[in-house]
Short mmCIF file of C-alpha atoms in Angstrom, two decimals:
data_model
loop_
_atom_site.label_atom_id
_atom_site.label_comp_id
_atom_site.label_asym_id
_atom_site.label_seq_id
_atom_site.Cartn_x
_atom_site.Cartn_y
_atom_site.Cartn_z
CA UNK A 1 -14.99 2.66 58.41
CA UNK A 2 -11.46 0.56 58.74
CA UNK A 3 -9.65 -0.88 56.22
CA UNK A 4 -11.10 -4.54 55.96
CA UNK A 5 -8.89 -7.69 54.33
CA UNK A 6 -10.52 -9.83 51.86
CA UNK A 7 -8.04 -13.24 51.33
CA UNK A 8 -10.16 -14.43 48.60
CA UNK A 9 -10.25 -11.13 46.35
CA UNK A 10 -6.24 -11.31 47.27
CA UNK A 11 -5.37 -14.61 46.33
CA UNK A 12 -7.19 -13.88 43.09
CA UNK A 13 -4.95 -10.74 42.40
CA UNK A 14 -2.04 -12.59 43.34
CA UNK A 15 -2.79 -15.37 40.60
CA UNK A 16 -3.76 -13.09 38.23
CA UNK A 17 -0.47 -10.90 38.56
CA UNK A 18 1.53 -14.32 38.74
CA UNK A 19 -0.02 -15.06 34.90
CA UNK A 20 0.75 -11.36 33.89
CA UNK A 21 4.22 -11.36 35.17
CA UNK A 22 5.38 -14.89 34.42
CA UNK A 23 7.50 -13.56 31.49
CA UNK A 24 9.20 -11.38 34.38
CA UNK A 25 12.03 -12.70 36.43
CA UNK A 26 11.82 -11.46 40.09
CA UNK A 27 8.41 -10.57 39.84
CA UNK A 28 7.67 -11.54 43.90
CA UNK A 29 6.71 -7.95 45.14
CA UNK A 30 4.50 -7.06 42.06
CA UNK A 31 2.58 -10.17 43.35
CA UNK A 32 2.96 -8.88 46.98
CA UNK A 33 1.57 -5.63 46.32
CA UNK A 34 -0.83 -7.39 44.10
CA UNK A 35 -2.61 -8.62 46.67
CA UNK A 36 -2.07 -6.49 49.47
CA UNK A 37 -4.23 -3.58 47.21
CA UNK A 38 -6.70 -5.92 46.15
CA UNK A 39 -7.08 -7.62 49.39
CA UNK A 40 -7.48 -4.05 51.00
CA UNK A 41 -10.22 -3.55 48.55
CA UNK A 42 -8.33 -0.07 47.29
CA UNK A 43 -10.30 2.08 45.21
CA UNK A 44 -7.78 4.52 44.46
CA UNK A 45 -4.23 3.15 44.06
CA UNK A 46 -1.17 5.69 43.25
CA UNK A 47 2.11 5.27 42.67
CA UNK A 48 4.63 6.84 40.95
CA UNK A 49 7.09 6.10 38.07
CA UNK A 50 10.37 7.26 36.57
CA UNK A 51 12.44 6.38 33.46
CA UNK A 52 13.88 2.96 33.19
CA UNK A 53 11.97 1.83 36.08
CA UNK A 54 10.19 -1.80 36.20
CA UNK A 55 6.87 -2.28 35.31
CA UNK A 56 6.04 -5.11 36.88
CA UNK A 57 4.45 -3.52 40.29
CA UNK A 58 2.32 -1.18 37.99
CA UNK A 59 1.05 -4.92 36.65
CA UNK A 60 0.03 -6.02 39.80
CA UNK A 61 -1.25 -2.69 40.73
CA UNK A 62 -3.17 -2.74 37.59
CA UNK A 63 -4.62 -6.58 38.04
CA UNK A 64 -5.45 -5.31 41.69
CA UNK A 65 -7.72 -2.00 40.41
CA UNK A 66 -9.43 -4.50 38.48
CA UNK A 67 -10.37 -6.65 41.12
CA UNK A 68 -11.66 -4.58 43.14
CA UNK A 69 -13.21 -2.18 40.78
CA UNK A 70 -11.28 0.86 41.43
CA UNK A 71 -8.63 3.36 39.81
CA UNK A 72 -5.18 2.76 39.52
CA UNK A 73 -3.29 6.24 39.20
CA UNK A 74 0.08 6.41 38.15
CA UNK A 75 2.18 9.40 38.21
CA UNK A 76 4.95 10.61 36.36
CA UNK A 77 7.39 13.18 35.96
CA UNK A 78 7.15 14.50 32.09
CA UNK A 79 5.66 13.61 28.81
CA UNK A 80 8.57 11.36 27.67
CA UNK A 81 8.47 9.30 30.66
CA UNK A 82 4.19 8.79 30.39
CA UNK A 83 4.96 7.58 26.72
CA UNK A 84 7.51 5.00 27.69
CA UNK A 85 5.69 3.94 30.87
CA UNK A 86 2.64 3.70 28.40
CA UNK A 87 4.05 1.71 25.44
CA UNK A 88 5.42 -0.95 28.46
CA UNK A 89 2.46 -1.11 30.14
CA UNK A 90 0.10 -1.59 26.81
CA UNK A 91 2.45 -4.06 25.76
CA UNK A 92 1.64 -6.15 28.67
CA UNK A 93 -2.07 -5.47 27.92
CA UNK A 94 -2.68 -2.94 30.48
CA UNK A 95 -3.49 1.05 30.27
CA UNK A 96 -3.98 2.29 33.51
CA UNK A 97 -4.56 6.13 33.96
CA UNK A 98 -1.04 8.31 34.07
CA UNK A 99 -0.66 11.70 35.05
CA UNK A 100 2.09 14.12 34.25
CA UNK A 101 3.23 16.65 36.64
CA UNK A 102 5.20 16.60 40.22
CA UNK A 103 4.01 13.80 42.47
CA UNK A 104 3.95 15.86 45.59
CA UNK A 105 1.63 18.28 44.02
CA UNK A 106 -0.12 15.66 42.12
CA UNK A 107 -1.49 13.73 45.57
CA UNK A 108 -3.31 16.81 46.95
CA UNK A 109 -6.08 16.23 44.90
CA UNK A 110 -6.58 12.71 45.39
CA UNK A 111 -8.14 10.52 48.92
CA UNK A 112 -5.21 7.83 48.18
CA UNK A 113 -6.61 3.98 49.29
CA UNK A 114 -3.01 2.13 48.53
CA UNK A 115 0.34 4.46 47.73
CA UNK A 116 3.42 2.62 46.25
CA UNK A 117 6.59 4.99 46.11
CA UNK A 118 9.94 4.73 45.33
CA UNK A 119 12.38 5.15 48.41
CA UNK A 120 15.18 5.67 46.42
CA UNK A 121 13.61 9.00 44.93
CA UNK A 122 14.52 12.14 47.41
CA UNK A 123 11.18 13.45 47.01
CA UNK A 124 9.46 10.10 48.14
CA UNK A 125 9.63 11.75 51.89
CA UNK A 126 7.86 14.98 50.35
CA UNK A 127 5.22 12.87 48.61
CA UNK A 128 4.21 11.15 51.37
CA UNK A 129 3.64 14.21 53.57
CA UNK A 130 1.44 15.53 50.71
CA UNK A 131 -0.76 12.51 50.34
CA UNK A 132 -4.32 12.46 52.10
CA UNK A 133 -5.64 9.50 52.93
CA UNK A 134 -9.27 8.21 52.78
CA UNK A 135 -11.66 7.90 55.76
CA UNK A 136 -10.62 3.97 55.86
CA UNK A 137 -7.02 4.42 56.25
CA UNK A 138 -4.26 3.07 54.15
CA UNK A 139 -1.96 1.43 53.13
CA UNK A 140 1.80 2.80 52.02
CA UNK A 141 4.83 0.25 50.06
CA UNK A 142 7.62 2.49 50.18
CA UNK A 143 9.90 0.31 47.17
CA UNK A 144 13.68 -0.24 47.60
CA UNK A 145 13.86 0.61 51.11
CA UNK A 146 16.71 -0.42 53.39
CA UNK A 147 17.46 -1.52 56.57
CA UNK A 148 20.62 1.49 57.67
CA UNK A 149 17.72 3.54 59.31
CA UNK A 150 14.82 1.31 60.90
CA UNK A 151 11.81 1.62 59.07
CA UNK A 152 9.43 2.33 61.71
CA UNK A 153 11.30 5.43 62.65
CA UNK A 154 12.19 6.43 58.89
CA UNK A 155 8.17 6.11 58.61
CA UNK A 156 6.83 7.69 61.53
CA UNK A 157 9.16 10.57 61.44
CA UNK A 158 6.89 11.32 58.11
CA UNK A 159 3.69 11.99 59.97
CA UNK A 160 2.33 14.22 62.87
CA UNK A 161 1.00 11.85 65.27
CA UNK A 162 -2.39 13.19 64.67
CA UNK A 163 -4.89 11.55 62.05
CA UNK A 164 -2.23 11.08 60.01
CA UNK A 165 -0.55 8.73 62.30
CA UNK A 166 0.94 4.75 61.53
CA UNK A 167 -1.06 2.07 63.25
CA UNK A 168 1.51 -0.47 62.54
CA UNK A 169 4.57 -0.73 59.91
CA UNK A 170 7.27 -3.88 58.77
CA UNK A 171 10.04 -3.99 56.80
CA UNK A 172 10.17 -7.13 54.65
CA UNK A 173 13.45 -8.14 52.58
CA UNK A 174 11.44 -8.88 49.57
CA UNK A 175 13.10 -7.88 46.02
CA UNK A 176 15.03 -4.96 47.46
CA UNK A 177 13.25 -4.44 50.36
CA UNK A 178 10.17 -3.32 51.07
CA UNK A 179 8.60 -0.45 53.82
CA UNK A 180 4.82 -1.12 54.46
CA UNK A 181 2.91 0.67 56.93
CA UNK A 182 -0.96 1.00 57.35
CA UNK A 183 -1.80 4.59 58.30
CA UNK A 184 -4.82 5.39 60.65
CA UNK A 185 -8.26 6.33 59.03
CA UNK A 186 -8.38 10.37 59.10
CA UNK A 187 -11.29 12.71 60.09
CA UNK A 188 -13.83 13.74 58.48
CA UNK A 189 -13.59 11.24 55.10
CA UNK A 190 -9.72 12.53 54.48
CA UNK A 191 -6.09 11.98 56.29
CA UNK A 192 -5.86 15.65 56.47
CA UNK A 193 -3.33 17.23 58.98
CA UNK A 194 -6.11 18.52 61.26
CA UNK A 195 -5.24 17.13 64.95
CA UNK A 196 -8.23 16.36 67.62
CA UNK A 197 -8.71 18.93 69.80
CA UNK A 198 -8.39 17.81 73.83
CA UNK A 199 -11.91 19.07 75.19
CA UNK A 200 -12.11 20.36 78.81
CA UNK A 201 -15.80 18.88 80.77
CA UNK A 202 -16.60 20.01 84.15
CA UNK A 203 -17.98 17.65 86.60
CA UNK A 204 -19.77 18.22 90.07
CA UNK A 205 -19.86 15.11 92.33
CA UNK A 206 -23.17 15.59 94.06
CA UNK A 207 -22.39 13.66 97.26
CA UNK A 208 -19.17 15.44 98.19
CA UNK A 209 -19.97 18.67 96.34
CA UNK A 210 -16.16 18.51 95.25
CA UNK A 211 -15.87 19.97 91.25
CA UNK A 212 -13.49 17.47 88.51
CA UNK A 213 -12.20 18.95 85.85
CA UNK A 214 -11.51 16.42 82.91
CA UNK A 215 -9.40 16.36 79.73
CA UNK A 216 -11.00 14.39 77.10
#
């Protein structure tokens, strides 16, 4: 099964998260990403969250989860940082799920839908390497990005070229720039690391009597 884009369940989301964020100034990628996860019909969104960040993307991740009747997973790096992203997030009425603990460790449990990470953070390369993905693909926002190293090659240099390959990535110079890539559905129900194996098949032409061999 392929990821599949639903414009009504994402223009929804992207109303909704324009309500919840209309106290917010610059709030244009939390409605983005809004509707990107919702219109993706993600059932497990992650992202991750540090001190002093914005909360305005969790919003929109949030609104998202709850169109589309999924999770929305946020992960964080100690018990301080859960409590502040908690009291912001209940103040905007929200109270998505949080777990404490490294983010790279924390995404090899999960069969991610829609990841959000920070590209500012130098273990945002790690964490992405880490994640699985579920048997409909994904999609990855890579926040803050930049345009000194193209993004397609930034991206692709973070997967094997296997089943966990890109299908197709864009930068777009939205807030401070965002990386978005959809990554290829993986085998067997996960974006694991395993690579298809080439298979060897032996054929006889029975006219000529000549043998093929082909690599499939």
């Amino acid at each position: 099964m392929k990821l599949v884009w639903s414009p009504e369940i994402a223009a929804k989301a992207f109303m909704d998260t324009v309500k919840s964020c209309e106290l917010f100034q610059g709030s244009s990628v939390a409605e983005l990403i809004s509707a990107m996860a919702a219109g993706w019909n993600a059932k497990l969104i992650v992202e991750t969250w540090t001190r002093g960040g914005v909360t305005t993307t969790s919003i929109g991740l949030a609104v998202a989860s709850s169109h589309t009747s999924g999770r929305h997973v946020c992960i964080v790096p100690d018990e301080e940082t859960r409590s502040e992203y908690t009291a912001a997030m209940e103040k905007a009425g929200m109270s998505p799920e949080v777990i404490v603990g490294e983010p790279e460790e924390a995404v090899k449990g999960m069969l991610i839908d829609f990841l959000v990470v920070d590209s500012r953070k130098n273990n945002f390369a790690r964490i992405i390497k880490e994640a699985k993905f579920g048997h409909r693909g994904a999609v990855l926002v890579c926040k803050n990005a930049s345009l000194k190293v193209a993004s397609d090659f930034r991206l692709r240099s973070l997967f094997d070229g296997g089943s966990r390959r890109i299908v197709r990535s864009v930068f777009l110079p939205v807030g401070k720039g965002l990386d978005i890539a959809h990554v290829a559905a993986g085998e067997n129900g996960s974006g694991s690391d395993k690579v298809k194996k080439s298979r060897w098949i032996r054929r006889v032409d029975r006219q000529s009597g000549e043998e093929y061999v082909i690599r499939q």
